[in-house]
Amino acid sequence: MSRQQSRRAGAEGQVVVVTGASGGVGRATAHAFGARGAAVALIARGEEGLARAADDVRDAGGTALPLNVDVSDHTAVDAAADRIERDLGPVSVWVNTAFSSVFAPVTEVSAEEFRRATEVTYLGYVHGTLAALRHMKPRDAGTVVQVGSALAYRGIPLQAPYCAAKHAIQGFHESLRCELLHDKSGVRVTMVQLPGVNTPQFTWVKSRLPLNPRPIAPVYQPEVAARGILFAADHPERREHWVGGSTVATLLGDKFVPGLLDRYLARAGFKGQQTDHERSPAQPDNLWKPADARHDYGAHGEFDDEASARSYQLWASHHHGLLAALGTAAAAAAGATAVRRALDRA
């Protein structure tokens, strides 16, 4: 069996690592891999959320290894990778999705908070990737999936720490991919750019906004993101995967009319990221300590009533070969019809 066939043979028997696995997209991704029979190592800080996420993986039919690790600590990440390899076997897929941030205007974010958000959201990806490569490169096999965002290209107001970190991840990803291609390595790295997702981050990310933060509409359920991530893990030859029509619109808009987007976001980006409800002083804050240490928030946030559980763009992206074939067949049929009509007229 070729390396490419092996990657696509299904997750049963695979060893998969998911960082940020106790909630949101990471939790939905860990569950999805578990449902495919994978052995999943779950890395996160919150003990209660991590334990319940591990239960989700086991209930779905997978094997779970929960590890309480702060990804900003590269020594701890390296130790976790060694234990995963020892307890579960060779890691075939490593998914980086852990992050933390601050919702606030730039002038209301301290230097320490910028540093902390960068250490978790950007350097956490670097630490996870280096740990994965240390084991994968000697085997000349394995896949690293960087979970990004449309904000990896397009900065928006009130999220400077997060946008800056995602931009850094994008640059890191491109540099590493070029190096692996140069080396003709069997290790693959790909990136998944996500839209606004209904996750608990809007409940627990540090915020100085007057109203509760929210994802920019349209909002998707974390299971949509998880399907995109699993597809990326199975098809790492693509440099990048886009999830959601809004992601496509944002990335294309930033490419062709970035100045127009600046002005649009200056008008709509503040209100569009806040609900109508005042922020509670008791809102948890996971920047320095996990919010789910004693309480499990699950994969979903507070926007189930508007979040979509499907993405037609994602389906089209995963079936572009089929759509191309159908388009070719339709063109051929139209051509044949035109020829018959011409012959009838003759």
Coordinates of C-alpha atoms in Angstrom, one line a residue:
M1 CA 0.0 0.0 0.0
S2 CA 1.4 3.4 -1.0
R3 CA 1.9 6.2 1.5
Q4 CA -1.0 8.2 -0.1
Q5 CA -3.3 5.1 0.0
S6 CA -2.4 4.6 3.6
R7 CA -3.4 8.2 4.5
R8 CA -6.8 7.7 2.9
A9 CA -7.5 4.2 4.3
G10 CA -9.5 5.6 7.2
A11 CA -8.6 6.6 10.7
E12 CA -9.0 3.1 12.3
G13 CA -5.7 2.3 13.8
Q14 CA -4.4 5.8 13.4
V15 CA -2.9 7.7 16.3
V16 CA -4.1 11.3 16.2
V17 CA -3.2 14.3 18.4
V18 CA -5.6 17.2 18.9
T19 CA -4.5 20.3 20.9
G20 CA -7.2 22.5 22.4
A21 CA -9.3 19.3 22.6
S22 CA -11.4 20.1 25.7
G23 CA -13.9 22.4 23.8
G24 CA -15.1 23.9 20.6
V25 CA -13.5 22.9 17.3
G26 CA -10.8 20.8 19.0
R27 CA -13.4 18.8 20.9
A28 CA -15.6 18.2 17.8
T29 CA -12.5 17.2 15.9
A30 CA -11.4 14.7 18.6
H31 CA -14.9 13.2 18.6
A32 CA -14.9 12.9 14.8
F33 CA -11.6 11.1 14.8
G34 CA -12.8 8.8 17.6
A35 CA -15.9 8.0 15.6
R36 CA -13.6 6.7 12.8
G37 CA -11.9 4.4 15.3
A38 CA -8.7 6.4 15.9
A39 CA -6.6 6.5 19.0
V40 CA -6.9 10.1 20.0
A41 CA -4.5 12.0 22.3
L42 CA -6.3 15.0 23.7
I43 CA -4.2 18.0 24.8
A44 CA -5.7 20.8 26.8
R45 CA -5.5 22.6 30.1
G46 CA -9.0 22.2 31.6
E47 CA -9.2 19.0 33.6
E48 CA -13.0 18.7 33.6
G49 CA -13.4 19.6 30.0
L50 CA -10.6 17.3 29.0
A51 CA -12.0 14.4 30.9
R52 CA -15.5 14.8 29.3
A53 CA -13.9 15.2 25.9
A54 CA -12.1 11.9 26.4
D55 CA -15.4 10.3 27.3
D56 CA -16.9 11.6 24.0
V57 CA -14.1 9.9 22.1
R58 CA -14.5 6.6 23.9
D59 CA -18.3 6.8 23.5
A60 CA -17.8 7.3 19.7
G61 CA -15.7 4.2 19.5
G62 CA -12.2 5.5 19.7
T63 CA -9.4 5.2 22.2
A64 CA -8.7 8.4 24.3
L65 CA -5.5 9.6 26.1
P66 CA -6.2 12.9 27.8
L67 CA -3.1 15.0 28.7
N68 CA -3.2 18.1 30.8
V69 CA -0.7 20.3 28.9
D70 CA -0.3 24.1 28.3
V71 CA 0.9 24.3 24.7
S72 CA 2.8 27.4 25.4
D73 CA 5.3 25.2 27.4
H74 CA 7.4 23.5 24.7
T75 CA 9.0 21.1 27.2
A76 CA 5.6 19.9 28.3
V77 CA 4.5 19.5 24.6
D78 CA 7.6 17.5 23.8
A79 CA 7.1 15.3 26.9
A80 CA 3.4 14.7 25.8
A81 CA 4.5 13.7 22.3
D82 CA 7.0 11.2 23.7
R83 CA 4.3 9.7 26.0
I84 CA 1.8 9.5 23.1
E85 CA 4.2 7.6 21.0
R86 CA 5.0 5.3 23.9
D87 CA 1.4 4.6 25.0
L88 CA -0.5 4.8 21.7
G89 CA 2.1 4.3 19.0
P90 CA 3.4 6.3 16.1
V91 CA 1.5 9.6 15.5
S92 CA 0.1 9.8 12.0
V93 CA -1.9 13.0 12.4
W94 CA -1.2 16.1 14.6
V95 CA -3.9 18.8 14.7
N96 CA -3.1 22.2 16.1
T97 CA -6.1 24.1 17.2
A98 CA -5.5 25.4 20.8
F99 CA -5.7 29.1 21.2
S100 CA -6.4 32.0 23.6
S101 CA -7.0 35.6 23.0
V102 CA -8.5 38.9 24.2
F103 CA -11.5 40.8 22.8
A104 CA -10.7 44.5 23.1
P105 CA -9.4 47.5 21.1
V106 CA -5.6 47.4 20.7
T107 CA -5.1 50.2 23.2
E108 CA -6.9 48.2 25.9
V109 CA -4.7 45.1 25.5
S110 CA -1.6 45.0 27.7
A111 CA 1.8 44.0 26.4
E112 CA 1.6 41.0 28.8
E113 CA -1.7 39.9 27.3
F114 CA -0.4 40.2 23.7
R115 CA 2.6 38.1 24.8
R116 CA 0.4 35.4 26.4
A117 CA -2.0 35.2 23.5
T118 CA 0.9 34.9 21.1
E119 CA 2.6 32.2 23.2
V120 CA -0.5 30.1 23.2
T121 CA -2.0 30.7 19.8
Y122 CA 1.1 31.0 17.7
L123 CA 3.9 29.4 19.6
G124 CA 1.6 26.7 20.7
Y125 CA 1.3 25.7 17.0
V126 CA 5.1 25.9 16.6
H127 CA 5.7 23.7 19.7
G128 CA 3.1 21.1 18.5
T129 CA 4.5 21.1 15.0
L130 CA 8.1 20.7 16.2
A131 CA 7.1 17.8 18.5
A132 CA 5.3 16.1 15.6
L133 CA 8.2 16.6 13.2
R134 CA 10.7 15.2 15.6
H135 CA 8.8 11.9 15.5
M136 CA 7.4 12.0 11.9
K137 CA 10.5 13.0 9.9
P138 CA 12.6 9.9 10.8
R139 CA 9.7 7.8 9.6
D140 CA 9.2 10.0 6.5
A141 CA 5.4 9.9 7.1
G142 CA 2.8 11.8 8.9
T143 CA 0.5 14.9 8.6
V144 CA 0.3 18.1 10.5
V145 CA -2.9 20.1 10.2
Q146 CA -2.8 23.8 11.2
V147 CA -6.3 25.0 12.1
G148 CA -6.5 28.6 10.9
S149 CA -9.1 31.1 10.1
A150 CA -10.2 33.6 7.5
L151 CA -8.5 36.0 10.0
A152 CA -5.1 34.5 9.1
Y153 CA -5.4 36.8 6.0
R154 CA -7.9 39.5 7.1
G155 CA -7.4 41.4 10.3
I156 CA -10.6 42.7 12.0
P157 CA -11.2 45.1 14.8
L158 CA -11.3 44.0 18.4
Q159 CA -9.3 40.8 17.8
A160 CA -5.7 42.1 17.1
P161 CA -4.0 39.4 19.3
Y162 CA -5.9 36.6 17.6
C163 CA -5.5 38.0 14.1
A164 CA -1.8 38.6 14.5
A165 CA -1.2 35.1 15.8
K166 CA -3.2 33.5 12.9
H167 CA -1.2 35.6 10.4
A168 CA 2.0 34.3 12.0
I169 CA 0.8 30.7 11.8
Q170 CA 0.1 31.3 8.1
G171 CA 3.6 32.4 7.5
F172 CA 5.1 29.6 9.5
H173 CA 3.0 27.1 7.6
E174 CA 4.1 28.4 4.2
S175 CA 7.8 28.3 5.2
L176 CA 7.6 24.8 6.6
R177 CA 5.7 23.5 3.5
C178 CA 8.3 24.9 1.2
E179 CA 11.1 23.2 3.2
L180 CA 9.3 19.8 3.2
L181 CA 8.8 20.0 -0.5
H182 CA 12.4 20.9 -1.0
D183 CA 13.4 17.8 1.0
K184 CA 11.0 15.6 -0.9
S185 CA 9.7 14.6 2.5
G186 CA 6.9 12.2 3.1
V187 CA 5.6 14.4 5.9
R188 CA 2.8 16.7 4.9
V189 CA 1.5 20.0 6.4
T190 CA -1.8 21.6 5.4
M191 CA -3.9 24.4 6.8
V192 CA -7.7 24.8 7.3
Q193 CA -9.1 28.3 7.2
L194 CA -12.4 28.5 9.2
P195 CA -15.3 30.9 9.4
G196 CA -17.2 32.1 12.5
V197 CA -17.9 29.0 14.6
N198 CA -20.3 28.5 17.5
T199 CA -17.8 27.5 20.2
P200 CA -17.5 28.3 23.9
Q201 CA -14.7 30.8 23.2
F202 CA -17.2 33.6 23.2
T203 CA -18.1 32.6 26.8
W204 CA -14.6 32.2 28.2
V205 CA -12.1 34.4 26.1
K206 CA -11.0 37.4 28.1
S207 CA -13.1 40.4 27.0
R208 CA -13.2 44.2 27.7
L209 CA -16.1 44.8 25.4
P210 CA -19.2 46.3 26.9
L211 CA -21.5 43.6 25.5
N212 CA -21.0 39.8 25.2
P213 CA -18.7 38.9 22.2
R214 CA -20.1 36.8 19.4
P215 CA -18.8 35.3 16.1
I216 CA -19.3 37.3 13.0
A217 CA -22.3 35.9 11.0
P218 CA -22.9 33.5 9.3
V219 CA -22.1 31.1 12.1
Y220 CA -21.3 27.4 11.6
Q221 CA -21.4 24.5 14.1
P222 CA -18.0 23.1 15.2
E223 CA -18.9 19.8 13.5
V224 CA -18.7 21.6 10.2
A225 CA -15.2 22.7 11.0
A226 CA -14.3 19.1 12.2
R227 CA -15.4 17.7 8.9
G228 CA -13.1 20.1 7.1
I229 CA -10.2 19.2 9.4
L230 CA -10.7 15.5 8.8
F231 CA -10.8 16.0 5.1
A232 CA -7.6 18.0 5.3
A233 CA -5.9 15.2 7.3
D234 CA -6.9 12.8 4.5
H235 CA -5.9 15.1 1.7
P236 CA -2.8 16.9 3.0
E237 CA -1.4 17.4 -0.5
R238 CA -3.5 20.6 -0.7
R239 CA -1.7 23.5 0.8
E240 CA -4.9 25.0 2.2
H241 CA -8.5 24.1 2.7
W242 CA -11.3 26.7 3.1
V243 CA -14.4 26.0 5.1
G244 CA -17.6 28.1 4.7
G245 CA -18.8 30.5 2.0
S246 CA -18.0 33.4 4.3
T247 CA -14.4 32.3 4.4
V248 CA -14.2 32.3 0.6
A249 CA -15.8 35.7 0.4
T250 CA -13.5 37.2 3.0
L251 CA -10.3 35.8 1.5
L252 CA -11.3 36.8 -2.0
G253 CA -12.4 40.2 -0.8
D254 CA -9.1 40.8 1.0
K255 CA -7.2 39.8 -2.1
F256 CA -9.0 42.1 -4.5
V257 CA -10.6 45.0 -2.4
P258 CA -8.7 45.1 0.9
G259 CA -9.2 48.9 1.3
L260 CA -13.0 48.5 0.9
L261 CA -13.0 45.7 3.5
D262 CA -11.1 48.1 5.9
R263 CA -13.9 50.6 5.6
Y264 CA -16.7 48.1 5.8
L265 CA -15.2 46.5 9.0
A266 CA -14.6 49.9 10.5
R267 CA -18.4 50.4 10.2
A268 CA -19.8 47.0 10.9
G269 CA -17.0 45.1 12.7
F270 CA -17.7 46.4 16.2
K271 CA -21.4 45.8 16.4
G272 CA -21.1 42.6 14.4
Q273 CA -18.9 41.0 17.1
Q274 CA -21.2 41.8 20.1
T275 CA -24.6 40.6 21.2
D276 CA -27.3 42.8 22.6
H277 CA -26.6 41.6 26.2
E278 CA -24.2 43.3 28.6
R279 CA -21.1 41.4 29.6
S280 CA -21.3 39.8 33.0
P281 CA -18.5 40.7 35.4
A282 CA -18.5 37.0 36.4
Q283 CA -17.7 35.8 32.8
P284 CA -14.8 33.3 32.9
D285 CA -11.4 34.2 31.5
N286 CA -9.2 31.5 30.1
L287 CA -6.2 33.6 29.1
W288 CA -4.0 32.7 32.1
K289 CA -6.0 29.8 33.6
P290 CA -8.4 27.3 32.0
A291 CA -12.0 28.1 32.2
D292 CA -13.0 24.5 32.0
A293 CA -11.0 23.2 35.0
R294 CA -14.1 22.4 37.0
H295 CA -16.9 23.0 34.5
D296 CA -17.4 21.3 31.1
Y297 CA -18.5 23.7 28.3
G298 CA -18.7 21.1 25.6
A299 CA -18.1 21.8 21.9
H300 CA -20.9 24.2 21.3
G301 CA -21.3 27.8 22.3
E302 CA -24.4 29.9 22.9
F303 CA -25.4 30.4 19.3
D304 CA -27.1 27.1 18.4
D305 CA -30.2 28.9 17.3
E306 CA -28.5 30.5 14.3
A307 CA -25.5 28.2 13.7
S308 CA -25.6 26.1 10.5
A309 CA -24.8 22.4 10.7
R310 CA -23.8 22.2 7.0
S311 CA -21.8 24.1 4.4
Y312 CA -22.5 23.8 0.7
Q313 CA -19.2 25.3 0.0
L314 CA -17.4 22.6 2.0
W315 CA -19.3 19.9 0.2
A316 CA -18.4 21.4 -3.1
S317 CA -14.7 21.7 -2.0
H318 CA -14.7 18.0 -1.1
H319 CA -16.3 17.0 -4.3
H320 CA -14.7 19.3 -6.9
G321 CA -13.7 16.3 -9.0
L322 CA -17.3 15.1 -9.2
L323 CA -18.5 18.6 -10.0
A324 CA -15.9 19.0 -12.7
A325 CA -17.0 15.7 -14.2
L326 CA -20.7 16.7 -14.1
G327 CA -19.9 20.0 -15.7
T328 CA -18.0 18.3 -18.5
A329 CA -20.9 15.8 -19.0
A330 CA -23.4 18.7 -19.0
A331 CA -21.3 20.6 -21.6
A332 CA -21.0 17.4 -23.7
A333 CA -24.7 16.9 -23.6
A334 CA -25.4 20.5 -24.5
G335 CA -22.9 20.2 -27.4
A336 CA -24.6 17.0 -28.6
T337 CA -28.0 18.6 -28.5
A338 CA -26.7 21.6 -30.5
V339 CA -25.3 19.3 -33.1
R340 CA -28.6 17.3 -33.4
R341 CA -30.5 20.5 -33.8
A342 CA -28.1 21.7 -36.5
L343 CA -28.5 18.4 -38.4
D344 CA -32.3 18.6 -38.1
R345 CA -32.3 22.1 -39.6
A346 CA -30.0 20.9 -42.4

